[in-house]
Amino acid sequence: MDIDLIINNLVHPPVLFFFLGMVAVFCKSDLKIPDPLPKLFTLYLLLAIGFHGGVELRKTGINQEVIFALSAAMFMAVIVPIYAFFILRLKLDVYNAAAIAATYGSISAVTYITAVTFLQTLGLEPAGYMVAALALMESPSIVIAIILARIYAPKKENDENEFSWSGVFKEAFLNGSVLLITGSLLIGLASGEEGWDTLRPFTKDIFKGMLSFFLLDMGLLAAKRISYLKSAGFFLPPFAIVMPVLNGCIGIVLSKLIGLQPENALMLSILCASASDIAVPAAMRLSLPEANPSLYVPMSLAITFPFNIIVGIPLFYYLINKADELIPLFWK
Amino acid sequence: MDIDLIINNLVHPPVLFFFLGMVAVFCKSDLKIPDPLPKLFTLYLLLAIGFHGGVELRKTGINQEVIFALSAAMFMAVIVPIYAFFILRLKLDVYNAAAIAATYGSISAVTYITAVTFLQTLGLEPAGYMVAALALMESPSIVIAIILARIYAPKKENDENEFSWSGVFKEAFLNGSVLLITGSLLIGLASGEEGWDTLRPFTKDIFKGMLSFFLLDMGLLAAKRISYLKSAGFFLPPFAIVMPVLNGCIGIVLSKLIGLQPENALMLSILCASASDIAVPAAMRLSLPEANPSLYVPMSLAITFPFNIIVGIPLFYYLINKADELIPLFWK
Amino acid sequence: MDIDLIINNLVHPPVLFFFLGMVAVFCKSDLKIPDPLPKLFTLYLLLAIGFHGGVELRKTGINQEVIFALSAAMFMAVIVPIYAFFILRLKLDVYNAAAIAATYGSISAVTYITAVTFLQTLGLEPAGYMVAALALMESPSIVIAIILARIYAPKKENDENEFSWSGVFKEAFLNGSVLLITGSLLIGLASGEEGWDTLRPFTKDIFKGMLSFFLLDMGLLAAKRISYLKSAGFFLPPFAIVMPVLNGCIGIVLSKLIGLQPENALMLSILCASASDIAVPAAMRLSLPEANPSLYVPMSLAITFPFNIIVGIPLFYYLINKADELIPLFWK
Amino acid sequence: MKRVMKVEIITDSIEVENVAKLLDEIGVYGYSIINDVVGKGSRGVRSGYELTGLFKNSYIMVVCNEVEMHKIAEAIRPIIRKFGGLCIVSDVVMSIGKK
Amino acid sequence: MKRVMKVEIITDSIEVENVAKLLDEIGVYGYSIINDVVGKGSRGVRSGYELTGLFKNSYIMVVCNEVEMHKIAEAIRPIIRKFGGLCIVSDVVMSIGKK
Amino acid sequence: MKRVMKVEIITDSIEVENVAKLLDEIGVYGYSIINDVVGKGSRGVRSGYELTGLFKNSYIMVVCNEVEMHKIAEAIRPIIRKFGGLCIVSDVVMSIGKK
Ligand SMILES: Nc1ncnc2c1ncn2[C@@H]1O[C@H](COP(=O)(O)O)[C@@H](O)[C@H]1O
Ligand SMILES: Nc1ncnc2c1ncn2[C@@H]1O[C@H](COP(=O)(O)O)[C@@H](O)[C@H]1O
Ligand SMILES: Nc1ncnc2c1ncn2[C@@H]1O[C@H](COP(=O)(O)O)[C@@H](O)[C@H]1O
Ligand code: NA
Ligand code: NA
Ligand code: NA
């Protein structure tokens, strides 16, 4: 595997700021981005990604490739939480298994844009519709996880009346982050090139800077949360690495089946591989308060996210380019 | 009335983000811009508007047109709260009538810039001195309202010593938002083109993006506050639409009398029509704490503001262009 | 001394916003930038300054001039807190003397960039390695001050076990602000021109705007803190002016000895003259909680900082250009 | 100067609006809320999740009479069961306030 | 371990500096303030007005002796009358603090 | 409905993690923390330093039994000596919470 790819990925300023954040925590510095400033970066990124995606989507329009890619994304968003749940049930109770399954079935927008940044340094740009895939993949795993928890959880007395399907769908699809990215995508679609020119300095020019700040904060958070995993036992940390690799590889295979370009294949596989850092925690807190957030949050934030941006992105890109050799081997 | 004007106004990204905010609340999403981030956008807009206005004002200088326009603005700022007060007294107690009158006599900076944005999509740009009109119109209604409340309020025992004119003027003219926009205007005046080049990427290039964020938040707030109006009865909601139309029309007539260009006439009429969202609530809280903020805040935010940016701006622009036909009719 | 220099310095928009902040407080306006927004500007400035410096440093590389300049900076950072401490001991107890000495031995990043801004209006640009000097000068005085306090403080019973050298070094060198500026400098070094192009719109284009906001807040803070100095007696306020002038002059002499260009000499002298506003208060609070922050914070913020940006910068620049005449006089 | 009760509730801040609604239904005179509360309890540390502002508690204080106090405890029990937290009660003297 | 009084005041946060000034004049030893308090009372919901940070309450806590407590109640009554809020008092034990 | 104790601690917020660690060691069931507390005491005004968010206090509340209360007071005394603040204790009734 090309070591240049990894290095190239790592010396990019936004990624370096991620490491700076981790370093700060490891040497016990008091560097901190206080609440609610991180929320500002989160809102900004969701708005900018969604809007950009919408503008691009309007350019390409909806064709067969788009439909195939979105269907593959949707398929993964439904299937991943199901098999993740049953694997996790080997060691965990129903609530935690469901919450972690939801986390790995959904996506991480910041992992997505780190992959875009990686492609840009190679002179590539993913298709605009991949942002639609991102938006589509955020929610289904939330619904699946709640259904699974309902089916397998021990019945509690006088609990029936509290559960409402409309509440579940609301949490899944009207979650603040899902709504903001989807809404911004629709606004991008509606306003097109002209709207893009209006907002470009804000949504594009300063984007990498805001991303650097965001990743600095992610580094701080990831490093701080690692200690929470002490209580997680020997099963979950490896899971947080094996699961994304597995999901990413399935994503690659699907991409090849539907004939995606390498850059779009990378986006699909990194979406499959990434674990939710914004939408799922918000939904789980309300819908599965029995699950322990100090498991599913740090697994995603402190293991899967750094793994994906350091190893995952270049690895999947390498595999995508080797896939024509590998897939035949796989079939034999 | 030209339906294109309305549509053209509505598909502009910042305005679309306003609707996204409203939609988020209506479908009970948890999308939220937490305190004090909205204050950041507020400060930014005031600074950028003031600074830009100052730079432009330096270019045009002070001529007869400027003096006429500023006098008209000042006249409206004094007269509107007076007749609004007496209309409101038909149904309300003195304190609430005074506070709402102050709200409608003052202006809304974000309505102003939405109108600027509307003009820009038509290839027009209002004169720089209109920002001075905006700054001038913020405060007078506060003073008028306090005077009216002093005159008509039932006398309270041992209260005389608490009232201070200097306090009233301080609240009216040294209010944070008034000071920031006026100060930025003076800084723009002092630093001129050279200063403008220094700050342009900040105060102009990313302006529409910051405005989008601001309007997203206004949408969230407006929709949330609508429910407060349940207790407002049948009088105030219509008032919150009729009053701006009336004020805007008087603004148009005045503009025609002093011969303003259509773009400047639009700005004057929208200033007259808009209701304060920042300066007046801050002043009323201190000077008329007896008035109920859950009346004057949502009337301005949840009715007048959306009405103005959706209907008011294109309506007034239409009327301005039709005015040469209408005014003679009016005189007959 | 050239009056144009002062005026030129003062009509620059960021500096004007500083005055606007002071004016707002003096006329008791409620203008306020609420917590934690100022922290956002602080983080932004440190990141942008460090990153820019790193990129520039990579261009120039390390040569004799760089080594000389950094050594001079380091020397001043060690020597200033020592003589400041003994001067302060004439009137103050050990803890307060040590904390104020640390404040004056360290630096103020925002004073630094105001000086950069001043040079830019003259068409000059300081060398990139001066940011390295800035980063180097932040911490030593913290260590020195703690050592001095340890040596001269009255022994307390059962206190030995609480003191830890590693804690002191951590506070001094891993302080959030030191780490962020140093880390950003290293990231700038690592990513060079290419990284610069990525982040330029964020770290350069909107920089003056963010600086304006920051200085607006500094003006508000400085003016608010002046009242704290009432209890400071007759010794400290003059100290807060004489000390920076003395340090700045020594900085000028050193610059001449090592042959720095005027623009770099200005940076070195303003670093010597400036007093810490971010790093030292954070470190003192933890390491010398016995010292009174309502002395060392307002001295730096409300006297030395305004003095430096109004008088100090043009004064030192004037002296640097006159130094060839003055130094021989001095030797006689 | 009247003896009244102070009810203090700590629970997940997503439930704060529901608690407020219950208090309105009970008809208490007023209440105060502090939203940025972190802490530790049977469900581990709740230290806030900076990215999204999640996972914080709220503190709700109600000054009321004894009858209301019992109604409040009754009404919020299911919320605290589901979302964690606690409710404590103490005697205080109302020094200034509505009768 | 000394019995002292805890005075808790809630009022509009614009008045917090005035309350602090009154406390200084009375000469209490110290006080603590929490600024982001929302709530509901006789003047309706005070939930904060996000655009400008207006319309919030502050919570002020003073640990003091009984004489000071009475002075405080006396001094802040007009503020609470005008800007709303309440003041409650309770007995506590000072476990660590200045004598 | 059980009588328990409420311990309230106010100290410099840089020490809040140390206090939490001590509470964990003592083994209290839980605690709640409010971080944005300003105030005045023997070391002057602590009103926050906006540039860096420094110089604020934290408020820590622990509902516990009497034995734990004494251990807490013992453990945090050196912190309050060094970084300022106070600790007060009062009786409350646990209305809803873990047994
Ligand atoms: N003993 C306690 N004293 C004070 N606060 C507590 C206590 N136990 C729980 N809490 C608060 O209630 C929240 C939820 O508690 P729990 O449901 O036990 O996880 C915690 O995060 C704390 O903020
Ligand atoms: N019974 C109560 N219990 C707790 N807080 C209250 C109570 N009544 C009023 N408050 C607080 O005091 C503020 C002002 O009350 P009022 O003056 O009654 O509108 C409210 O917004 C609440 O924060
Ligand atoms: N009597 C008091 N009542 C309430 N809070 C206090 C009191 N004394 C001190 N404090 C709080 O404890 C902090 C530190 O106090 P000190 O160590 O006395 O400076 C102050 O900033 C206040 O927040
Ligand atoms: Na995934
Ligand atoms: Na108006
Ligand atoms: Na210095």
Coordinates of N, CA and C in Angstrom, one line a residue, chain A residues 1-75:
Chain A
M1 N 0.8 -1.2 0.0 CA 0.0 0.0 0.0 C 0.9 1.2 0.0
D2 N 0.4 2.2 -0.8 CA 1.3 3.4 -1.0 C 1.4 4.2 0.2
I3 N 2.6 4.3 0.8 CA 2.8 5.1 2.0 C 2.7 6.5 1.7
D4 N 2.9 6.9 0.5 CA 2.7 8.3 0.1 C 1.3 8.8 0.4
L5 N 0.3 7.9 0.1 CA -1.1 8.2 0.3 C -1.4 8.6 1.7
I6 N -0.8 7.8 2.6 CA -1.1 8.1 4.0 C -0.5 9.4 4.4
I7 N 0.8 9.6 4.1 CA 1.5 10.8 4.5 C 0.8 12.0 3.9
N8 N 0.5 11.9 2.6 CA -0.2 13.0 1.9 C -1.5 13.3 2.6
N9 N -2.2 12.3 3.1 CA -3.4 12.5 3.9 C -3.1 13.2 5.2
L10 N -2.0 12.8 5.8 CA -1.8 13.3 7.2 C -1.2 14.7 7.3
V11 N -0.4 15.1 6.3 CA 0.2 16.5 6.4 C -0.8 17.6 6.0
H12 N -2.0 17.2 5.7 CA -3.0 18.2 5.3 C -3.3 19.0 6.6
P13 N -3.3 20.4 6.5 CA -3.5 21.1 7.8 C -4.7 20.7 8.6
P14 N -5.9 20.5 8.1 CA -7.0 20.1 9.0 C -6.7 18.9 9.8
V15 N -6.1 17.9 9.1 CA -5.8 16.6 9.8 C -4.7 16.8 10.9
L16 N -3.8 17.7 10.6 CA -2.7 18.0 11.5 C -3.4 18.7 12.8
F17 N -4.4 19.5 12.6 CA -5.0 20.1 13.8 C -5.7 19.0 14.6
F18 N -6.2 18.0 14.0 CA -6.8 16.9 14.7 C -5.7 16.3 15.7
F19 N -4.5 16.1 15.1 CA -3.4 15.5 16.0 C -3.0 16.5 17.1
L20 N -3.0 17.8 16.7 CA -2.7 18.8 17.8 C -3.7 18.7 18.9
G21 N -4.9 18.5 18.6 CA -5.9 18.3 19.7 C -5.6 17.1 20.5
M22 N -5.3 16.0 19.9 CA -4.9 14.8 20.7 C -3.7 15.0 21.5
V23 N -2.7 15.6 20.9 CA -1.4 15.9 21.7 C -1.8 16.7 22.9
A24 N -2.6 17.8 22.7 CA -2.9 18.6 23.8 C -3.5 17.8 25.0
V25 N -4.3 16.9 24.7 CA -4.9 16.1 25.8 C -3.9 15.2 26.4
F26 N -3.1 14.6 25.6 CA -2.1 13.6 26.1 C -1.1 14.3 27.0
C27 N -0.7 15.5 26.7 CA 0.3 16.2 27.6 C -0.5 17.0 28.6
K28 N -1.7 16.7 28.8 CA -2.5 17.4 29.9 C -2.6 18.9 29.8
S29 N -2.5 19.4 28.6 CA -2.7 20.9 28.4 C -4.1 21.2 28.8
D30 N -4.3 22.5 29.1 CA -5.7 22.9 29.4 C -6.4 23.5 28.1
L31 N -5.8 23.3 27.0 CA -6.4 23.7 25.7 C -7.9 23.2 25.6
K32 N -8.8 24.1 25.3 CA -10.2 23.7 25.4 C -11.0 24.6 24.5
I33 N -12.0 24.1 23.8 CA -12.9 24.9 23.0 C -14.2 24.9 23.7
P34 N -14.5 25.9 24.5 CA -15.7 25.8 25.4 C -17.0 25.8 24.7
D35 N -17.9 25.0 25.2 CA -19.3 25.0 24.9 C -19.9 26.5 24.7
P36 N -20.7 26.8 23.8 CA -21.2 26.0 22.6 C -20.4 26.3 21.4
L37 N -19.1 26.7 21.5 CA -18.4 27.0 20.2 C -18.3 25.8 19.3
P38 N -18.1 24.6 19.8 CA -18.1 23.4 18.9 C -19.4 23.3 18.2
K39 N -20.5 23.6 18.8 CA -21.8 23.5 18.1 C -21.8 24.4 16.9
L40 N -21.1 25.6 17.0 CA -21.1 26.5 15.9 C -20.4 25.8 14.7
F41 N -19.3 25.2 15.0 CA -18.5 24.5 13.9 C -19.4 23.4 13.3
T42 N -20.1 22.6 14.2 CA -20.9 21.6 13.7 C -22.0 22.1 12.8
L43 N -22.7 23.1 13.2 CA -23.8 23.7 12.4 C -23.2 24.2 11.1
Y44 N -22.1 24.9 11.2 CA -21.5 25.4 9.9 C -21.2 24.3 8.9
L45 N -20.5 23.2 9.4 CA -20.2 22.1 8.5 C -21.4 21.5 7.9
L46 N -22.4 21.2 8.7 CA -23.6 20.6 8.1 C -24.2 21.5 7.1
L47 N -24.3 22.8 7.4 CA -24.9 23.7 6.4 C -24.1 23.8 5.1
A48 N -22.8 23.9 5.3 CA -21.9 24.0 4.1 C -21.9 22.8 3.3
I49 N -21.8 21.6 3.9 CA -21.8 20.3 3.2 C -23.1 20.2 2.4
G50 N -24.2 20.4 3.1 CA -25.5 20.2 2.5 C -25.7 21.1 1.3
F51 N -25.4 22.4 1.6 CA -25.6 23.4 0.5 C -24.8 23.0 -0.7
H52 N -23.5 22.7 -0.5 CA -22.6 22.4 -1.6 C -23.2 21.2 -2.4
G53 N -23.5 20.2 -1.6 CA -24.1 19.0 -2.2 C -25.3 19.3 -3.1
G54 N -26.2 20.1 -2.6 CA -27.4 20.4 -3.3 C -27.1 21.1 -4.6
V55 N -26.1 22.1 -4.6 CA -25.7 22.8 -5.8 C -25.2 21.8 -6.8
E56 N -24.3 20.9 -6.3 CA -23.7 19.9 -7.2 C -24.7 19.0 -7.8
L57 N -25.7 18.6 -6.9 CA -26.7 17.6 -7.4 C -27.5 18.2 -8.5
R58 N -27.8 19.5 -8.4 CA -28.6 20.2 -9.4 C -27.8 20.1 -10.8
K59 N -26.5 20.2 -10.7 CA -25.7 20.2 -11.9 C -25.8 18.8 -12.6
T60 N -25.6 17.7 -11.8 CA -25.6 16.4 -12.4 C -27.0 15.9 -12.7
G61 N -28.0 16.3 -11.9 CA -29.3 15.8 -12.1 C -29.4 14.4 -11.6
I62 N -30.6 13.8 -11.8 CA -30.8 12.4 -11.3 C -30.7 11.4 -12.5
N63 N -29.7 10.6 -12.5 CA -29.6 9.6 -13.6 C -29.5 8.2 -12.9
Q64 N -29.2 7.2 -13.8 CA -29.2 5.9 -13.3 C -28.1 5.7 -12.2
E65 N -26.9 6.3 -12.5 CA -25.8 6.2 -11.5 C -26.2 6.7 -10.2
V66 N -26.9 7.8 -10.2 CA -27.4 8.4 -8.9 C -28.3 7.4 -8.2
I67 N -29.2 6.9 -8.9 CA -30.2 6.0 -8.3 C -29.5 4.8 -7.7
F68 N -28.6 4.2 -8.5 CA -27.9 3.0 -8.0 C -27.1 3.4 -6.8
A69 N -26.4 4.5 -6.8 CA -25.5 4.8 -5.6 C -26.4 5.1 -4.4
L70 N -27.5 5.8 -4.6 CA -28.4 6.1 -3.4 C -29.0 4.8 -2.9
S71 N -29.3 3.9 -3.8 CA -29.9 2.6 -3.4 C -28.9 1.8 -2.6
A72 N -27.7 1.8 -3.1 CA -26.6 1.0 -2.4 C -26.4 1.6 -1.0
A73 N -26.4 3.0 -0.9 CA -26.2 3.7 0.4 C -27.4 3.3 1.3
M74 N -28.6 3.3 0.8 CA -29.8 3.0 1.6 C -29.7 1.5 2.1
F75 N -29.3 0.7 1.2 CA -29.2 -0.8 1.5 C -28.2 -0.9 2.7

